Amino acid sequence: INMISKQPRLDSGIDASASAGSAWFRRGTLDINQAIGETSAVRLNLMGEKTHDAGRDKVKNERYGVAPSAAFGLGTENRLYLNYLHVTQHNTPDGGIPTIGLPGYSAPNAGTSALNHSGKVATSNFYGTDSDYDDSTTDTVTMRFEHDLSDTTTIRNTTRWSRVKQDYLMTAVMGGASNITQPNPNDVGTWTWSRLANTKDTSNKLLTNQTNLTSTFYTGAIGHDVSTGVEFTRETQTNYGVYPLTPPAVNIYHPNSDISIGGLNRSGANANGQTDTFGVYAFDTLQISQDFELNGGIRLDNYQTKYDSASLCGGTGRGAIACPTGVAKNTPITTVDTSTSGNLVNWKAGALYHL
């Protein structure tokens, strides 16, 4: 849903669309705009889409969105816009297929050299499980106020809050000879391949406020198109640790995906980051003549960022954290706690000649 082109306007109408295509593609949209009085309007946009990946078993994508909005003061020097956007996605991810039988394929070692002469796997094969999923949710709230100081100068203040949550479980085969089991060494059709469960559980938030001034004016014969302003942004991210999942091995040529390996369970481990940025900027496009333009600008940013993470103690293997005395195994222990700050300067300059 394009929130730039879907702002309320001073007319009323309904627009709907429906489409269908290959791979069970289906999509529908609904756009309702209603004027209220002479200077206000509301608008509602709905969207739904479902499709399967062509030629791939069980791989599919679903998206649904809703976007209500309202505007006040349309056609006047003071305008207020309120927008909300919600989008949900529920997909089945694709971990791909082995490259056995493709040009250039080479078996992992001599003990598995029979794979060099075996056929390709079916391109429709799905090596995941019924538990595989990729879900994400986006929520965005925006408020924008505009005031015309003159016919050529406008000041805008925009405040936006956004949150994006994503979690997924994707099962895929693991390469390497150590991951291949050979029930019958002489029959590649009986061989199985180990699988790995890739997981992710994150939440990202954004809060920003920007005040922007745009103006068009002349100094002598030179035209100016100026944009200047200030901006504050806070970004936060949390990555949640989850307990590992162990999917069973899968037959190389006849994978069984009709199994469940459970869902994600948070372990208490986590990683958190936060960055605050304050910026000021100014840009100008100079119209030297009808055919020649100069443009330039500068932006100054001050940022402060911090990061911390916690891991479960008492584990084994590389990177394992020992539990302090008296602390139970699998207790989250802070392993990183750091911060930094600095300044950034960005600029640009250019020239444009219209032929």
Short mmCIF file of C-alpha atoms in Angstrom, two decimals:
data_model
loop_
_atom_site.label_atom_id
_atom_site.label_comp_id
_atom_site.label_asym_id
_atom_site.label_seq_id
_atom_site.Cartn_x
_atom_site.Cartn_y
_atom_site.Cartn_z
CA ILE A 1 0.00 0.00 0.00
CA ASN A 2 1.66 3.20 -1.20
CA MET A 3 0.93 5.74 1.54
CA ILE A 4 2.28 8.62 -0.57
CA SER A 5 -0.29 8.15 -3.33
CA LYS A 6 -3.10 7.01 -0.98
CA GLN A 7 -3.61 10.24 0.97
CA PRO A 8 -7.20 11.52 1.47
CA ARG A 9 -8.46 13.99 -1.13
CA LEU A 10 -11.48 16.23 -1.61
CA ASP A 11 -13.60 13.92 -3.69
CA SER A 12 -15.50 10.74 -2.95
CA GLY A 13 -15.21 7.42 -4.69
CA ILE A 14 -14.54 3.71 -4.50
CA ASP A 15 -11.93 1.81 -6.49
CA ALA A 16 -11.57 -1.97 -6.34
CA SER A 17 -9.44 -4.47 -8.19
CA ALA A 18 -9.05 -8.24 -8.39
CA SER A 19 -6.47 -10.27 -10.25
CA ALA A 20 -5.40 -13.87 -10.63
CA GLY A 21 -2.56 -15.65 -12.31
CA SER A 22 -0.37 -18.70 -12.46
CA ALA A 23 0.89 -20.49 -9.33
CA TRP A 24 -2.45 -19.80 -7.66
CA PHE A 25 -1.80 -16.05 -7.60
CA ARG A 26 -4.74 -14.08 -6.20
CA ARG A 27 -4.82 -10.41 -5.24
CA GLY A 28 -7.57 -7.98 -4.30
CA THR A 29 -7.57 -4.30 -3.33
CA LEU A 30 -10.20 -1.84 -2.14
CA ASP A 31 -9.76 1.94 -2.00
CA ILE A 32 -12.51 4.10 -0.46
CA ASN A 33 -12.19 7.90 -0.28
CA GLN A 34 -14.88 10.05 1.35
CA ALA A 35 -14.89 13.84 1.56
CA ILE A 36 -16.27 15.32 4.80
CA GLY A 37 -17.30 18.91 4.45
CA GLU A 38 -15.26 21.30 2.33
CA THR A 39 -11.80 20.76 3.82
CA SER A 40 -11.65 17.25 5.33
CA ALA A 41 -11.61 13.68 4.04
CA VAL A 42 -11.02 10.11 5.15
CA ARG A 43 -9.66 7.18 3.18
CA LEU A 44 -9.43 3.42 3.66
CA ASN A 45 -7.23 1.04 1.70
CA LEU A 46 -7.37 -2.76 1.98
CA MET A 47 -5.12 -5.31 0.29
CA GLY A 48 -4.89 -9.10 0.26
CA GLU A 49 -2.60 -11.37 -1.74
CA LYS A 50 -1.88 -15.11 -1.84
CA THR A 51 0.37 -17.05 -4.17
CA HIS A 52 2.44 -20.22 -4.45
CA ASP A 53 5.95 -20.37 -5.89
CA ALA A 54 5.77 -21.84 -9.38
CA GLY A 55 7.25 -25.32 -9.55
CA ARG A 56 7.92 -25.58 -5.80
CA ASP A 57 6.00 -27.84 -3.42
CA LYS A 58 4.52 -26.17 -0.32
CA VAL A 59 6.26 -22.79 -0.82
CA LYS A 60 3.69 -20.00 -0.58
CA ASN A 61 3.27 -16.34 0.33
CA GLU A 62 0.40 -14.41 1.93
CA ARG A 63 0.11 -10.66 2.56
CA TYR A 64 -2.69 -8.59 4.03
CA GLY A 65 -2.78 -4.85 4.65
CA VAL A 66 -5.08 -2.14 5.98
CA ALA A 67 -4.41 1.60 5.86
CA PRO A 68 -6.95 4.10 7.25
CA SER A 69 -6.12 7.81 6.98
CA ALA A 70 -7.68 11.21 7.59
CA ALA A 71 -6.88 14.73 6.45
CA PHE A 72 -8.06 18.10 7.74
CA GLY A 73 -7.66 21.57 6.25
CA LEU A 74 -7.32 20.42 2.66
CA GLY A 75 -7.17 23.38 0.32
CA THR A 76 -6.21 25.75 3.17
CA GLU A 77 -2.89 27.04 4.45
CA ASN A 78 -2.96 24.67 7.46
CA ARG A 79 -3.22 20.93 6.80
CA LEU A 80 -3.10 17.91 9.11
CA TYR A 81 -2.69 14.31 7.94
CA LEU A 82 -3.11 11.21 10.12
CA ASN A 83 -2.14 7.77 8.76
CA TYR A 84 -1.95 4.21 10.03
CA LEU A 85 -0.55 1.24 8.12
CA HIS A 86 -0.73 -2.41 9.15
CA VAL A 87 0.75 -5.17 7.00
CA THR A 88 0.92 -8.86 7.91
CA GLN A 89 2.85 -11.50 5.98
CA HIS A 90 2.63 -15.26 6.49
CA ASN A 91 4.95 -17.17 4.20
CA THR A 92 6.44 -20.62 3.86
CA PRO A 93 10.16 -20.05 3.19
CA ASP A 94 12.19 -21.99 0.64
CA GLY A 95 15.49 -23.53 1.75
CA GLY A 96 16.32 -24.59 -1.80
CA ILE A 97 17.36 -27.95 -3.22
CA PRO A 98 20.68 -29.86 -3.41
CA THR A 99 22.79 -29.25 -6.51
CA ILE A 100 23.34 -32.97 -7.12
CA GLY A 101 23.41 -33.79 -10.84
CA LEU A 102 23.88 -30.21 -11.99
CA PRO A 103 26.87 -29.24 -14.17
CA GLY A 104 29.98 -28.77 -12.05
CA TYR A 105 28.70 -30.72 -9.04
CA SER A 106 31.35 -32.64 -7.11
CA ALA A 107 30.66 -35.11 -4.29
CA PRO A 108 31.97 -34.09 -0.84
CA ASN A 109 34.48 -36.98 -0.66
CA ALA A 110 35.42 -40.35 -2.15
CA GLY A 111 32.93 -42.18 0.05
CA THR A 112 30.05 -40.28 -1.54
CA SER A 113 31.42 -40.26 -5.12
CA ALA A 114 28.33 -42.15 -6.33
CA LEU A 115 26.56 -38.78 -6.21
CA ASN A 116 28.70 -37.63 -9.14
CA HIS A 117 26.85 -40.05 -11.39
CA SER A 118 23.36 -39.89 -9.92
CA GLY A 119 20.54 -37.86 -11.37
CA LYS A 120 19.22 -34.46 -10.41
CA VAL A 121 16.67 -34.11 -7.66
CA ALA A 122 13.19 -32.97 -8.69
CA THR A 123 13.08 -29.18 -8.78
CA SER A 124 9.73 -29.33 -6.98
CA ASN A 125 11.20 -31.12 -3.95
CA PHE A 126 10.64 -29.37 -0.62
CA TYR A 127 13.23 -30.18 2.04
CA GLY A 128 11.58 -28.22 4.84
CA THR A 129 8.93 -29.32 7.34
CA ASP A 130 5.31 -28.50 8.13
CA SER A 131 6.65 -26.31 10.94
CA ASP A 132 8.50 -23.94 8.59
CA TYR A 133 7.16 -20.40 8.41
CA ASP A 134 8.20 -16.78 7.90
CA ASP A 135 5.90 -14.28 9.63
CA SER A 136 6.24 -10.52 9.83
CA THR A 137 4.03 -7.69 11.05
CA THR A 138 4.48 -3.99 10.32
CA ASP A 139 2.65 -1.19 12.13
CA THR A 140 3.28 2.46 11.24
CA VAL A 141 1.58 5.60 12.59
CA THR A 142 2.30 8.96 10.94
CA MET A 143 1.16 12.50 11.74
CA ARG A 144 2.11 15.36 9.41
CA PHE A 145 1.27 19.04 9.82
CA GLU A 146 1.85 21.55 7.01
CA HIS A 147 1.64 25.34 7.09
CA ASP A 148 2.06 27.61 4.07
CA LEU A 149 4.04 30.66 5.13
CA SER A 150 3.51 32.04 1.62
CA ASP A 151 2.71 30.82 -1.87
CA THR A 152 6.32 29.67 -2.23
CA THR A 153 7.30 28.66 1.31
CA THR A 154 5.95 25.74 3.36
CA ILE A 155 6.95 24.32 6.73
CA ARG A 156 6.17 20.69 7.61
CA ASN A 157 6.45 18.69 10.79
CA THR A 158 6.26 14.90 10.56
CA THR A 159 6.17 12.46 13.46
CA ARG A 160 6.32 8.73 12.80
CA TRP A 161 6.34 5.60 14.95
CA SER A 162 6.94 2.22 13.40
CA ARG A 163 7.38 -1.36 14.60
CA VAL A 164 8.41 -4.37 12.54
CA LYS A 165 8.30 -7.86 14.05
CA GLN A 166 9.65 -10.90 12.26
CA ASP A 167 10.10 -14.51 13.26
CA TYR A 168 10.82 -17.48 11.07
CA LEU A 169 11.82 -21.12 11.02
CA MET A 170 13.42 -22.40 7.82
CA THR A 171 14.68 -25.96 7.49
CA ALA A 172 17.30 -26.73 4.84
CA VAL A 173 19.67 -29.57 3.99
CA MET A 174 23.28 -29.35 5.18
CA GLY A 175 26.16 -29.94 2.79
CA GLY A 176 29.24 -31.98 3.60
CA ALA A 177 30.04 -35.69 3.75
CA SER A 178 29.53 -35.85 7.52
CA ASN A 179 25.86 -34.97 7.02
CA ILE A 180 25.15 -37.84 4.63
CA THR A 181 23.93 -41.21 5.93
CA GLN A 182 24.17 -44.28 3.65
CA PRO A 183 21.80 -47.10 4.70
CA ASN A 184 22.77 -48.88 1.47
CA PRO A 185 26.07 -47.54 0.07
CA ASN A 186 25.25 -49.02 -3.33
CA ASP A 187 21.82 -47.39 -3.59
CA VAL A 188 21.93 -43.59 -3.59
CA GLY A 189 18.13 -43.59 -3.42
CA THR A 190 18.35 -44.72 0.22
CA TRP A 191 20.77 -42.02 1.33
CA THR A 192 19.65 -39.25 3.65
CA TRP A 193 20.91 -35.77 4.35
CA SER A 194 20.93 -33.94 7.68
CA ARG A 195 18.86 -30.79 7.99
CA LEU A 196 19.46 -27.56 9.88
CA ALA A 197 16.73 -25.37 11.38
CA ASN A 198 17.49 -21.68 10.78
CA THR A 199 15.59 -19.37 13.13
CA LYS A 200 15.03 -15.67 13.72
CA ASP A 201 12.95 -13.71 16.25
CA THR A 202 13.38 -9.93 16.10
CA SER A 203 11.58 -6.68 16.84
CA ASN A 204 12.57 -3.30 15.38
CA LYS A 205 11.12 0.05 16.43
CA LEU A 206 11.53 3.54 14.99
CA LEU A 207 10.49 6.93 16.37
CA THR A 208 11.31 10.02 14.33
CA ASN A 209 10.36 13.68 14.17
CA GLN A 210 11.33 15.95 11.29
CA THR A 211 10.72 19.64 10.72
CA ASN A 212 11.33 20.70 7.12
CA LEU A 213 11.17 24.08 5.38
CA THR A 214 10.92 24.30 1.60
CA SER A 215 11.04 27.56 -0.32
CA THR A 216 11.34 28.77 -3.89
CA PHE A 217 12.71 32.27 -4.52
CA TYR A 218 15.07 34.37 -6.65
CA THR A 219 18.26 36.29 -5.92
CA GLY A 220 18.58 38.49 -8.95
CA ALA A 221 18.25 36.29 -12.02
CA ILE A 222 19.13 33.08 -10.16
CA GLY A 223 16.32 30.83 -8.98
CA HIS A 224 16.56 28.84 -5.75
CA ASP A 225 14.73 25.71 -4.61
CA VAL A 226 15.72 25.26 -0.96
CA SER A 227 15.01 22.43 1.48
CA THR A 228 16.30 22.66 5.05
CA GLY A 229 15.38 21.15 8.37
CA VAL A 230 16.16 19.24 11.55
CA GLU A 231 15.47 15.60 12.39
CA PHE A 232 15.55 13.38 15.47
CA THR A 233 15.40 9.60 15.18
CA ARG A 234 15.52 6.75 17.70
CA GLU A 235 15.95 3.22 16.38
CA THR A 236 15.84 0.13 18.60
CA GLN A 237 16.30 -3.53 17.77
CA THR A 238 15.90 -6.66 19.87
CA ASN A 239 17.00 -10.11 18.75
CA TYR A 240 15.56 -12.89 20.90
CA GLY A 241 17.49 -16.12 21.41
CA VAL A 242 15.51 -19.33 20.95
CA TYR A 243 16.13 -22.93 21.93
CA PRO A 244 17.61 -24.99 19.06
CA LEU A 245 15.47 -27.35 17.03
CA THR A 246 16.72 -30.60 15.51
CA PRO A 247 14.83 -31.74 12.41
CA PRO A 248 15.31 -35.38 11.32
CA ALA A 249 17.38 -36.31 8.29
CA VAL A 250 15.65 -36.35 4.92
CA ASN A 251 15.88 -38.66 1.91
CA ILE A 252 17.88 -36.99 -0.84
CA TYR A 253 15.51 -37.87 -3.69
CA HIS A 254 12.22 -38.37 -1.87
CA PRO A 255 12.07 -35.84 0.99
CA ASN A 256 9.32 -36.21 3.57
CA SER A 257 8.19 -32.76 4.68
CA ASP A 258 4.99 -33.92 6.39
CA ILE A 259 6.49 -33.70 9.87
CA SER A 260 6.34 -31.18 12.68
CA ILE A 261 9.38 -30.15 14.73
CA GLY A 262 7.60 -27.62 16.95
CA GLY A 263 7.87 -23.84 17.06
CA LEU A 264 10.18 -21.19 18.45
CA ASN A 265 10.59 -20.97 22.22
CA ARG A 266 12.56 -18.02 23.59
CA SER A 267 15.50 -19.05 25.76
CA GLY A 268 16.09 -15.79 27.60
CA ALA A 269 19.20 -14.92 25.60
CA ASN A 270 18.91 -11.66 23.68
CA ALA A 271 20.74 -8.81 21.98
CA ASN A 272 19.57 -5.19 22.15
CA GLY A 273 20.67 -2.13 20.23
CA GLN A 274 19.59 1.51 20.28
CA THR A 275 20.74 4.45 18.18
CA ASP A 276 19.71 8.09 18.66
CA THR A 277 20.47 10.50 15.83
CA PHE A 278 20.06 14.28 15.63
CA GLY A 279 20.59 15.83 12.21
CA VAL A 280 20.43 19.21 10.49
CA TYR A 281 20.54 19.69 6.74
CA ALA A 282 20.25 22.23 3.94
CA PHE A 283 20.04 21.69 0.18
CA ASP A 284 19.66 24.17 -2.66
CA THR A 285 19.10 23.85 -6.40
CA LEU A 286 20.17 26.96 -8.30
CA GLN A 287 18.56 27.68 -11.66
CA ILE A 288 21.37 29.57 -13.42
CA SER A 289 19.62 29.61 -16.79
CA GLN A 290 16.86 27.74 -18.54
CA ASP A 291 19.30 24.94 -19.38
CA PHE A 292 21.84 25.00 -16.55
CA GLU A 293 21.43 24.07 -12.87
CA LEU A 294 23.75 23.78 -9.88
CA ASN A 295 22.86 21.86 -6.75
CA GLY A 296 24.52 21.32 -3.43
CA GLY A 297 23.84 20.54 0.18
CA ILE A 298 25.17 19.41 3.52
CA ARG A 299 23.90 17.27 6.39
CA LEU A 300 25.37 17.07 9.89
CA ASP A 301 24.47 14.17 12.20
CA ASN A 302 25.29 13.43 15.81
CA TYR A 303 24.66 9.83 16.84
CA GLN A 304 24.75 7.90 20.09
CA THR A 305 24.46 4.14 19.99
CA LYS A 306 24.52 1.40 22.60
CA TYR A 307 24.43 -2.37 22.48
CA ASP A 308 24.13 -5.21 24.98
CA SER A 309 23.67 -8.95 24.71
CA ALA A 310 23.09 -11.88 27.04
CA SER A 311 23.90 -15.55 26.47
CA LEU A 312 22.93 -18.67 28.39
CA CYS A 313 25.67 -19.88 30.70
CA GLY A 314 26.78 -23.47 31.17
CA GLY A 315 26.77 -24.48 27.52
CA THR A 316 29.40 -26.49 25.67
CA GLY A 317 31.44 -25.91 22.58
CA ARG A 318 32.99 -22.81 21.08
CA GLY A 319 31.95 -19.56 22.75
CA ALA A 320 30.36 -21.28 25.76
CA ILE A 321 29.88 -19.07 28.83
CA ALA A 322 30.72 -20.46 32.27
CA CYS A 323 28.10 -19.92 34.97
CA PRO A 324 29.24 -17.75 37.90
CA THR A 325 29.25 -19.41 41.30
CA GLY A 326 25.73 -20.02 42.52
CA VAL A 327 24.13 -19.31 39.12
CA ALA A 328 22.06 -22.10 37.56
CA LYS A 329 22.82 -23.50 34.12
CA ASN A 330 21.02 -21.82 31.19
CA THR A 331 20.71 -18.53 33.09
CA PRO A 332 21.11 -15.46 30.79
CA ILE A 333 24.44 -13.73 31.52
CA THR A 334 25.35 -10.33 30.06
CA THR A 335 28.35 -10.81 27.78
CA VAL A 336 28.48 -7.46 25.96
CA ASP A 337 27.55 -3.97 27.16
CA THR A 338 29.03 -1.17 25.08
CA SER A 339 28.26 2.24 23.62
CA THR A 340 29.75 4.82 21.29
CA SER A 341 28.96 8.22 19.79
CA GLY A 342 30.21 10.47 17.05
CA ASN A 343 29.48 12.97 14.31
CA LEU A 344 28.95 12.49 10.60
CA VAL A 345 29.21 15.05 7.80
CA ASN A 346 27.71 14.33 4.38
CA TRP A 347 27.63 16.70 1.44
CA LYS A 348 26.94 16.72 -2.25
CA ALA A 349 27.49 19.04 -5.20
CA GLY A 350 26.48 18.74 -8.80
CA ALA A 351 25.77 20.42 -12.09
CA LEU A 352 23.12 19.68 -14.68
CA TYR A 353 22.92 20.93 -18.25
CA HIS A 354 19.75 20.23 -20.23
CA LEU A 355 20.52 19.46 -23.87
#
